[in-house]
Short mmCIF file of C-alpha atoms in Angstrom, two decimals:
data_model
loop_
_atom_site.label_atom_id
_atom_site.label_comp_id
_atom_site.label_asym_id
_atom_site.label_seq_id
_atom_site.Cartn_x
_atom_site.Cartn_y
_atom_site.Cartn_z
CA MET A 1211 -112.33 34.10 -100.73
CA ARG A 1212 -114.58 31.14 -100.06
CA ILE A 1213 -114.91 28.17 -102.39
CA SER A 1214 -118.19 29.58 -103.74
CA GLU A 1215 -116.39 32.76 -104.81
CA LEU A 1216 -113.53 30.76 -106.33
CA SER A 1217 -116.18 28.91 -108.32
CA GLU A 1218 -117.76 32.18 -109.46
CA GLN A 1219 -114.46 33.76 -110.48
CA THR A 1220 -113.29 30.76 -112.49
CA GLY A 1221 -116.60 29.47 -113.83
CA VAL A 1222 -115.76 26.01 -112.46
CA SER A 1223 -118.41 24.28 -110.33
CA ILE A 1224 -117.81 23.66 -106.61
CA ALA A 1225 -118.04 19.89 -107.22
CA THR A 1226 -115.27 20.10 -109.81
CA LEU A 1227 -113.13 22.28 -107.51
CA LYS A 1228 -113.49 19.66 -104.77
CA PHE A 1229 -112.48 17.01 -107.28
CA TYR A 1230 -109.37 19.06 -108.19
CA LEU A 1231 -108.53 19.34 -104.45
CA ARG A 1232 -108.88 15.57 -103.92
CA GLU A 1233 -106.81 14.77 -107.02
CA GLY A 1234 -103.97 17.08 -105.98
CA LEU A 1235 -104.52 19.39 -108.94
CA LEU A 1236 -105.32 22.32 -106.66
CA HIS A 1237 -103.45 23.20 -103.47
CA SER A 1238 -105.50 23.41 -100.25
CA GLY A 1239 -106.78 26.72 -99.01
CA GLU A 1240 -105.99 28.13 -95.60
CA ALA A 1241 -108.31 26.40 -93.10
CA THR A 1242 -110.60 28.85 -91.29
CA SER A 1243 -112.69 26.20 -89.52
CA ALA A 1244 -113.08 22.41 -89.57
CA THR A 1245 -115.09 22.58 -92.79
CA ARG A 1246 -114.12 25.88 -94.36
CA ALA A 1247 -111.02 27.21 -96.09
CA ARG A 1248 -109.94 30.50 -97.60
CA TYR A 1249 -108.63 30.72 -101.19
CA ASP A 1250 -106.63 33.42 -102.93
CA ALA A 1251 -105.34 34.59 -106.32
CA THR A 1252 -102.92 31.61 -106.55
CA HIS A 1253 -105.95 29.31 -106.50
CA VAL A 1254 -107.66 31.26 -109.26
CA ALA A 1255 -104.53 31.02 -111.45
CA ARG A 1256 -104.15 27.30 -110.73
CA VAL A 1257 -107.78 26.49 -111.53
CA ARG A 1258 -107.51 28.36 -114.84
CA LEU A 1259 -104.33 26.45 -115.71
CA VAL A 1260 -105.83 23.05 -114.85
CA ARG A 1261 -108.95 23.90 -116.82
CA ALA A 1262 -106.89 24.90 -119.85
CA LEU A 1263 -104.73 21.77 -119.66
CA ILE A 1264 -107.65 19.35 -119.34
CA ASP A 1265 -110.33 21.02 -121.46
CA GLY A 1266 -108.19 22.99 -123.88
CA GLY A 1267 -105.19 20.70 -124.21
CA GLY A 1268 -107.04 17.41 -123.75
CA LEU A 1269 -104.59 16.18 -121.09
CA SER A 1270 -105.50 13.35 -118.71
CA ILE A 1271 -105.82 14.01 -114.98
CA ALA A 1272 -102.49 12.23 -114.42
CA LYS A 1273 -100.69 14.35 -117.04
CA ALA A 1274 -102.21 17.55 -115.65
CA ARG A 1275 -100.99 16.50 -112.19
CA ALA A 1276 -97.45 16.09 -113.58
CA VAL A 1277 -97.59 19.69 -114.79
CA VAL A 1278 -98.86 20.87 -111.41
CA ASP A 1279 -96.13 18.87 -109.61
CA ALA A 1280 -93.52 20.58 -111.77
CA LEU A 1281 -94.90 23.93 -110.63
CA GLU A 1282 -94.82 22.91 -106.95
CA HIS A 1283 -91.22 21.75 -107.33
CA PRO A 1284 -89.97 24.03 -110.09
CA PRO A 1285 -86.87 22.92 -111.99
CA GLU A 1286 -83.82 25.19 -112.04
CA SER A 1287 -84.17 26.66 -115.51
CA ARG A 1288 -86.93 27.39 -118.00
CA HIS A 1289 -85.29 24.89 -120.33
CA ASP A 1290 -85.99 22.15 -117.79
CA LEU A 1291 -89.59 23.35 -117.68
CA LEU A 1292 -89.74 22.60 -121.40
CA GLY A 1293 -88.52 19.08 -120.58
CA VAL A 1294 -91.43 18.68 -118.15
CA ALA A 1295 -93.82 20.00 -120.77
CA HIS A 1296 -92.54 17.57 -123.38
CA ARG A 1297 -92.92 14.64 -121.01
CA VAL A 1298 -96.62 15.31 -120.44
CA ILE A 1299 -97.52 16.12 -124.04
CA PRO A 1300 -98.71 13.02 -125.89
CA TYR A 1301 -96.33 11.94 -128.67
CA ALA A 1302 -97.30 9.41 -131.33
CA GLY A 1303 -94.83 6.64 -132.23
CA GLN A 1304 -93.06 6.43 -128.87
CA ASP A 1305 -92.16 2.74 -129.33
CA HIS A 1306 -90.40 3.55 -132.56
CA GLU A 1307 -86.58 3.51 -132.68
CA VAL A 1308 -84.88 6.70 -133.85
CA SER A 1309 -83.78 5.93 -137.41
CA GLY A 1310 -80.25 6.42 -138.75
CA GLU A 1311 -81.67 8.85 -141.32
CA VAL A 1312 -83.21 11.04 -138.60
CA ARG A 1313 -79.98 11.00 -136.56
CA ALA A 1314 -78.04 12.07 -139.66
CA LEU A 1315 -80.57 14.83 -140.40
CA ILE A 1316 -80.37 16.28 -136.88
CA GLU A 1317 -76.57 16.19 -137.02
CA ALA A 1318 -76.47 17.83 -140.45
CA LEU A 1319 -78.77 20.58 -139.15
CA GLY A 1320 -76.49 21.11 -136.17
CA TRP A 1321 -79.41 20.72 -133.75
CA GLN A 1322 -78.64 19.69 -130.20
CA VAL A 1323 -81.41 17.29 -129.26
CA GLU A 1324 -81.29 14.29 -126.90
CA PRO A 1325 -80.46 11.21 -129.05
CA ASP A 1326 -83.63 9.38 -127.97
CA ALA A 1327 -85.91 12.39 -127.54
CA PRO A 1328 -89.65 11.68 -128.00
CA ALA A 1329 -89.66 14.17 -130.88
CA LEU A 1330 -87.07 12.12 -132.78
CA ARG A 1331 -88.96 8.86 -132.19
CA MET A 1332 -92.14 10.51 -133.45
CA LEU A 1333 -90.29 11.91 -136.46
CA SER A 1334 -88.83 8.51 -137.38
CA ALA A 1335 -92.25 6.87 -137.08
CA ALA A 1336 -93.96 9.57 -139.16
CA VAL A 1337 -91.39 9.36 -141.97
CA ASP A 1338 -91.68 5.56 -142.05
CA THR A 1339 -95.49 5.73 -142.18
CA ALA A 1340 -95.42 8.21 -145.07
CA ARG A 1341 -92.98 6.06 -147.05
CA ALA A 1342 -94.95 2.87 -146.36
CA ALA A 1343 -98.01 4.61 -147.86
CA GLY A 1344 -96.06 5.20 -151.06
CA LEU A 1345 -95.11 8.84 -150.51
CA PRO A 1346 -91.53 9.55 -151.46
CA VAL A 1347 -89.93 11.62 -148.69
CA ARG A 1348 -86.62 12.94 -149.97
CA GLU A 1349 -83.74 13.86 -147.69
CA GLU A 1350 -83.57 17.43 -149.06
CA ALA A 1351 -87.31 17.85 -148.49
CA LEU A 1352 -86.93 16.81 -144.84
CA ALA A 1353 -84.10 19.31 -144.38
CA ALA A 1354 -86.21 22.07 -145.96
CA TYR A 1355 -89.18 21.17 -143.75
CA ALA A 1356 -86.86 21.32 -140.74
CA ARG A 1357 -85.81 24.87 -141.62
CA GLY A 1358 -89.46 25.96 -141.81
CA CYS A 1359 -90.15 24.34 -138.43
CA LEU A 1360 -87.13 26.07 -136.90
CA ALA A 1361 -88.70 29.42 -137.83
CA VAL A 1362 -91.92 28.28 -136.15
CA ALA A 1363 -90.07 27.12 -133.02
CA GLU A 1364 -88.33 30.51 -132.75
CA VAL A 1365 -91.76 32.03 -132.19
CA ASP A 1366 -92.66 29.33 -129.65
CA VAL A 1367 -89.52 29.74 -127.59
CA SER A 1368 -89.72 33.54 -127.59
CA ALA A 1369 -93.31 33.31 -126.34
CA ALA A 1370 -92.28 31.01 -123.47
CA VAL A 1371 -89.30 33.19 -122.48
CA GLY A 1372 -91.46 36.32 -122.44
CA THR A 1373 -93.79 34.99 -119.74
CA ARG A 1374 -93.88 36.47 -116.25
CA SER A 1375 -94.11 33.34 -114.04
CA PRO A 1376 -93.16 29.65 -114.22
CA GLU A 1377 -96.91 28.90 -114.15
CA GLU A 1378 -97.45 31.02 -117.25
CA ALA A 1379 -94.30 29.63 -118.94
CA LEU A 1380 -95.40 26.04 -118.47
CA ALA A 1381 -98.95 26.75 -119.63
CA THR A 1382 -97.57 28.57 -122.67
CA VAL A 1383 -95.34 25.66 -123.64
CA VAL A 1384 -97.87 22.87 -123.07
CA LEU A 1385 -100.86 24.68 -124.58
CA GLY A 1386 -98.75 26.32 -127.27
CA THR A 1387 -97.47 22.96 -128.40
CA LEU A 1388 -100.88 21.25 -128.40
CA LEU A 1389 -103.13 24.07 -129.56
CA ILE A 1390 -100.88 25.72 -132.13
CA ASP A 1391 -100.41 22.45 -134.09
CA PRO A 1392 -103.82 22.86 -135.80
CA VAL A 1393 -103.06 26.54 -136.46
CA LEU A 1394 -99.91 25.48 -138.31
CA VAL A 1395 -101.71 22.72 -140.22
CA ALA A 1396 -104.24 25.30 -141.45
CA LEU A 1397 -101.57 27.88 -142.32
CA ARG A 1398 -99.66 25.25 -144.31
CA ARG A 1399 -102.74 24.47 -146.39
CA ALA A 1400 -103.50 28.14 -146.98
CA ALA A 1401 -99.87 28.68 -148.06
CA GLN A 1402 -100.11 25.70 -150.44
CA GLU A 1403 -103.20 27.20 -152.03
CA HIS A 1404 -101.49 30.57 -152.40
CA LEU A 1405 -98.28 29.15 -153.90
CA SER A 1406 -100.00 26.69 -156.18
CA GLY A 1407 -102.31 29.42 -157.45
CA ALA A 1408 -99.36 31.74 -158.06
CA ARG A 1409 -97.64 29.04 -160.14
CA ALA A 1410 -100.81 28.35 -162.12
CA ARG A 1411 -101.25 32.06 -162.87
CA ALA A 1412 -97.60 32.41 -163.87
CA SER A 1413 -97.81 29.44 -166.26
CA ARG A 1414 -100.89 30.93 -167.98
CA THR A 1415 -99.25 34.25 -168.83
CA MET B 1061 -102.67 -10.14 -166.23
CA ARG B 1062 -105.44 -11.97 -164.40
CA ILE B 1063 -106.96 -10.77 -161.14
CA SER B 1064 -104.87 -13.30 -159.20
CA GLU B 1065 -101.69 -11.74 -160.60
CA LEU B 1066 -102.96 -8.23 -159.86
CA SER B 1067 -103.49 -9.43 -156.30
CA GLU B 1068 -99.97 -10.84 -156.11
CA GLN B 1069 -98.33 -7.72 -157.54
CA THR B 1070 -100.15 -5.33 -155.22
CA GLY B 1071 -100.42 -7.46 -152.10
CA VAL B 1072 -104.17 -6.77 -152.01
CA SER B 1073 -106.50 -9.78 -151.67
CA ILE B 1074 -108.81 -10.78 -154.55
CA ALA B 1075 -111.84 -10.12 -152.33
CA THR B 1076 -110.66 -6.55 -151.70
CA LEU B 1077 -109.94 -6.01 -155.41
CA LYS B 1078 -113.49 -7.11 -156.23
CA PHE B 1079 -114.74 -4.69 -153.58
CA TYR B 1080 -112.73 -1.87 -155.21
CA LEU B 1081 -114.25 -2.79 -158.61
CA ARG B 1082 -117.80 -2.75 -157.21
CA GLU B 1083 -117.23 0.57 -155.41
CA GLY B 1084 -115.87 2.26 -158.54
CA LEU B 1085 -112.43 2.71 -157.01
CA LEU B 1086 -110.82 0.53 -159.67
CA HIS B 1087 -111.65 0.66 -163.40
CA SER B 1088 -112.82 -2.58 -165.03
CA GLY B 1089 -110.34 -4.81 -166.84
CA GLU B 1090 -110.73 -5.81 -170.49
CA ALA B 1091 -113.27 -8.68 -170.59
CA THR B 1092 -111.78 -11.89 -172.02
CA SER B 1093 -114.81 -14.09 -171.26
CA ALA B 1094 -118.09 -13.80 -169.40
CA THR B 1095 -116.34 -14.22 -166.04
CA ARG B 1096 -112.76 -13.18 -166.73
CA ALA B 1097 -110.99 -9.91 -167.39
CA ARG B 1098 -107.46 -8.84 -168.14
CA TYR B 1099 -105.69 -6.15 -166.07
CA ASP B 1100 -102.63 -4.05 -166.85
CA ALA B 1101 -100.13 -1.61 -165.31
CA THR B 1102 -102.81 1.12 -164.95
CA HIS B 1103 -104.68 -1.20 -162.58
CA VAL B 1104 -101.56 -1.84 -160.52
CA ALA B 1105 -100.98 1.93 -160.17
CA ARG B 1106 -104.62 2.55 -159.27
CA VAL B 1107 -104.73 -0.19 -156.61
CA ARG B 1108 -101.58 1.19 -155.00
CA LEU B 1109 -103.06 4.70 -154.95
CA VAL B 1110 -106.37 3.55 -153.43
CA ARG B 1111 -104.49 1.51 -150.86
CA ALA B 1112 -102.36 4.51 -149.93
CA LEU B 1113 -105.38 6.83 -149.68
CA ILE B 1114 -107.45 4.48 -147.53
CA ASP B 1115 -104.81 2.76 -145.39
CA GLY B 1116 -102.10 5.41 -145.39
CA GLY B 1117 -104.20 8.57 -145.51
CA GLY B 1118 -107.19 7.25 -143.56
CA LEU B 1119 -109.68 8.48 -146.19
CA SER B 1120 -113.21 7.06 -146.36
CA ILE B 1121 -114.32 5.04 -149.40
CA ALA B 1122 -116.38 8.04 -150.58
CA LYS B 1123 -113.41 10.43 -150.30
CA ALA B 1124 -111.12 7.98 -152.10
CA ARG B 1125 -113.72 7.72 -154.87
CA ALA B 1126 -113.69 11.53 -155.24
CA VAL B 1127 -109.94 11.35 -155.82
CA VAL B 1128 -110.37 8.55 -158.37
CA ASP B 1129 -113.14 10.51 -160.15
CA ALA B 1130 -110.82 13.50 -160.43
CA LEU B 1131 -108.28 11.24 -162.13
CA GLU B 1132 -110.87 9.85 -164.57
CA HIS B 1133 -111.96 13.40 -165.43
CA PRO B 1134 -108.76 15.33 -164.86
CA PRO B 1135 -109.07 19.10 -164.34
CA GLU B 1136 -107.24 21.46 -166.68
CA SER B 1137 -104.34 22.46 -164.48
CA ARG B 1138 -102.37 20.98 -161.62
CA HIS B 1139 -103.62 23.85 -159.47
CA ASP B 1140 -107.17 22.56 -159.93
CA LEU B 1141 -105.91 19.13 -158.88
CA LEU B 1142 -104.88 20.75 -155.61
CA GLY B 1143 -108.43 22.02 -155.27
CA VAL B 1144 -109.70 18.45 -155.63
CA ALA B 1145 -107.17 17.26 -153.08
CA HIS B 1146 -108.21 19.93 -150.58
CA ARG B 1147 -111.88 19.02 -150.97
CA VAL B 1148 -111.27 15.39 -149.99
CA ILE B 1149 -108.86 16.06 -147.15
CA PRO B 1150 -110.65 16.30 -143.80
CA TYR B 1151 -110.50 19.78 -142.29
CA ALA B 1152 -111.46 20.50 -138.69
CA GLY B 1153 -113.66 23.51 -137.95
CA GLN B 1154 -115.53 23.65 -141.26
CA ASP B 1155 -118.62 25.23 -139.69
CA HIS B 1156 -116.55 28.10 -138.36
CA GLU B 1157 -116.76 31.52 -139.98
CA VAL B 1158 -113.54 33.03 -141.27
CA SER B 1159 -112.66 35.69 -138.70
CA GLY B 1160 -111.83 39.28 -139.52
CA GLU B 1161 -108.43 38.78 -137.93
CA VAL B 1162 -107.63 35.88 -140.27
CA ARG B 1163 -108.81 37.86 -143.32
CA ALA B 1164 -106.56 40.77 -142.29
CA LEU B 1165 -103.62 38.40 -141.75
CA ILE B 1166 -103.96 36.82 -145.21
CA GLU B 1167 -104.23 40.25 -146.79
CA ALA B 1168 -101.21 41.58 -144.92
CA LEU B 1169 -99.23 38.53 -146.06
CA GLY B 1170 -100.29 39.16 -149.65
CA TRP B 1171 -101.55 35.60 -150.01
CA GLN B 1172 -104.16 34.90 -152.66
CA VAL B 1173 -106.52 32.41 -151.06
CA GLU B 1174 -110.27 31.96 -151.63
CA PRO B 1175 -112.07 34.13 -148.99
CA ASP B 1176 -113.96 31.14 -147.58
CA ALA B 1177 -111.33 28.45 -148.18
CA PRO B 1178 -111.51 25.46 -145.78
CA ALA B 1179 -107.98 26.31 -144.64
CA LEU B 1180 -109.09 29.77 -143.47
CA ARG B 1181 -112.12 28.36 -141.64
CA MET B 1182 -109.87 25.83 -139.92
CA LEU B 1183 -107.37 28.55 -139.06
CA SER B 1184 -110.05 30.79 -137.53
CA ALA B 1185 -111.41 27.89 -135.47
CA ALA B 1186 -107.94 26.85 -134.26
CA VAL B 1187 -107.02 30.39 -133.18
CA ASP B 1188 -110.32 30.79 -131.32
CA THR B 1189 -109.85 27.43 -129.54
CA ALA B 1190 -106.34 28.36 -128.43
CA ARG B 1191 -107.49 31.74 -127.08
CA ALA B 1192 -110.49 30.20 -125.31
CA ALA B 1193 -108.06 27.87 -123.52
CA GLY B 1194 -106.20 30.89 -122.20
CA LEU B 1195 -103.28 30.91 -124.63
CA PRO B 1196 -102.45 34.39 -125.85
CA VAL B 1197 -102.01 34.26 -129.64
CA ARG B 1198 -100.46 37.52 -130.75
CA GLU B 1199 -100.90 38.93 -134.25
CA GLU B 1200 -97.14 39.12 -134.83
CA ALA B 1201 -96.77 35.50 -133.72
CA LEU B 1202 -99.39 34.40 -136.26
CA ALA B 1203 -97.58 36.30 -139.02
CA ALA B 1204 -94.28 34.68 -138.03
CA TYR B 1205 -95.90 31.23 -137.98
CA ALA B 1206 -97.29 31.95 -141.44
CA ARG B 1207 -93.81 32.70 -142.78
CA GLY B 1208 -92.51 29.36 -141.45
CA CYS B 1209 -95.48 27.55 -143.02
CA LEU B 1210 -94.84 29.29 -146.35
CA ALA B 1211 -91.35 27.76 -146.38
CA VAL B 1212 -92.91 24.35 -145.70
CA ALA B 1213 -95.50 24.80 -148.45
CA GLU B 1214 -92.75 25.70 -150.96
CA VAL B 1215 -91.43 22.17 -150.46
CA ASP B 1216 -94.93 20.68 -150.83
CA VAL B 1217 -95.74 22.51 -154.05
CA SER B 1218 -92.35 21.72 -155.61
CA ALA B 1219 -92.88 18.03 -154.82
CA ALA B 1220 -96.31 18.04 -156.51
CA VAL B 1221 -95.03 19.90 -159.59
CA GLY B 1222 -92.13 17.48 -159.99
CA THR B 1223 -94.38 14.44 -160.42
CA ARG B 1224 -94.70 12.59 -163.73
CA SER B 1225 -98.45 11.91 -163.97
CA PRO B 1226 -101.72 13.44 -162.65
CA GLU B 1227 -102.14 10.22 -160.65
CA GLU B 1228 -98.82 10.77 -158.94
CA ALA B 1229 -99.46 14.50 -158.48
CA LEU B 1230 -102.79 13.89 -156.77
CA ALA B 1231 -101.38 11.14 -154.55
CA THR B 1232 -98.47 13.42 -153.64
CA VAL B 1233 -100.75 16.28 -152.65
CA VAL B 1234 -103.30 14.21 -150.69
CA LEU B 1235 -100.80 11.95 -148.95
CA GLY B 1236 -98.25 14.73 -148.58
CA THR B 1237 -100.80 16.91 -146.81
CA LEU B 1238 -102.08 14.18 -144.49
CA LEU B 1239 -98.90 12.23 -143.79
CA ILE B 1240 -96.41 15.09 -143.56
CA ASP B 1241 -98.45 16.89 -140.83
CA PRO B 1242 -97.06 14.54 -138.11
CA VAL B 1243 -93.55 14.91 -139.56
CA LEU B 1244 -93.85 18.69 -139.12
CA VAL B 1245 -95.29 18.36 -135.61
CA ALA B 1246 -92.27 16.24 -134.63
CA LEU B 1247 -89.76 18.58 -136.31
CA ARG B 1248 -91.31 21.56 -134.51
CA ARG B 1249 -90.84 19.87 -131.13
CA ALA B 1250 -87.26 18.86 -131.94
CA ALA B 1251 -86.53 22.45 -133.01
CA GLN B 1252 -88.07 23.76 -129.77
CA GLU B 1253 -85.79 21.48 -127.77
CA HIS B 1254 -82.76 22.62 -129.75
CA LEU B 1255 -83.53 26.35 -129.45
CA SER B 1256 -84.54 26.21 -125.81
CA GLY B 1257 -81.37 24.28 -124.96
CA ALA B 1258 -79.24 26.80 -126.86
CA ARG B 1259 -80.78 29.67 -124.86
CA ALA B 1260 -80.28 27.83 -121.58
CA ARG B 1261 -76.60 27.17 -122.40
CA ALA B 1262 -76.09 30.79 -123.46
CA SER B 1263 -77.61 32.13 -120.22
CA ARG B 1264 -75.31 29.92 -118.10
CA THR B 1265 -72.09 31.23 -119.62
#
């Protein structure tokens, strides 16, 4: 198909498609003349992915390019794809050291996570911030939260494993991580309302 | 104690304390002369709460005042306190209608939640955003996420019930909701890394 058809099929303007081509976010089409190229289904899939990463996931052009690079040079296993995904996803608190408490928690849980993983830095920073604001965060509470999050992550990992292509797997992990966070925040609040109401009703009877 | 001592004990400047008094965030002290007042432990507790809400939780002055008002005129039950907390906590997607899918999910879960609760509006908006970005969000996945979030909310509600005063309960709910969200985001990513690594190791052997 020509670039105009690629634009029609994806709903992305020709100017934006040319921008994607220049920025290395979209692979070149097959040249049919000095000024024309032919595009195929791989281009449609790529444009949709880039669109989802940038518009849906809020990634920068550079981060989206890192995802695309990982697809061009795919790592050996899907687990390594997750590593790529985690490197491009923004993490708060990346300058924070992993605390002794967090290391002990991960060990007690029996989780195998890189000792200086971004997730553990973010976790240490978030716990420190909560405590500094006067919120007591007990060790047992953290462990219980971790068990709830493990159940959530089971769903995430199953979704990524069930995908048909590396392209789909990577999109699922990156978008699933970024876009499901607000879903979980909302579900947590709904569950709080349900549980708190149930306790209030029980105490009245 | 005098205002200078209140400032010393809380680490909040006299100018800020006077601002809190003017804005109705802090109750007046007992007047000892035309220009002086005496403060006590209730003022120390209040200043720490306001500080935590504004600096720690990122609430606006108006939202912090709503929390303080709820403390001055405490609702009958701790469940109603949660209602106050949820009204001051910022929720994304508040203009969104609660979707039929979300209503069916809550019913299938057997959760008792107000039909137009902010949490359900936020949930509907978040699911729609994820789908619009090309992420498939299956019904069974949502139900599984909900079960993980229920485990998390059990911890939240127990923490709020275990507090000694309405002041502490309200602070626990508001700060716990706002400041624990990033803790859960980080734990989810750590759990993903753990589970994905375990699958990769299992598939190699």
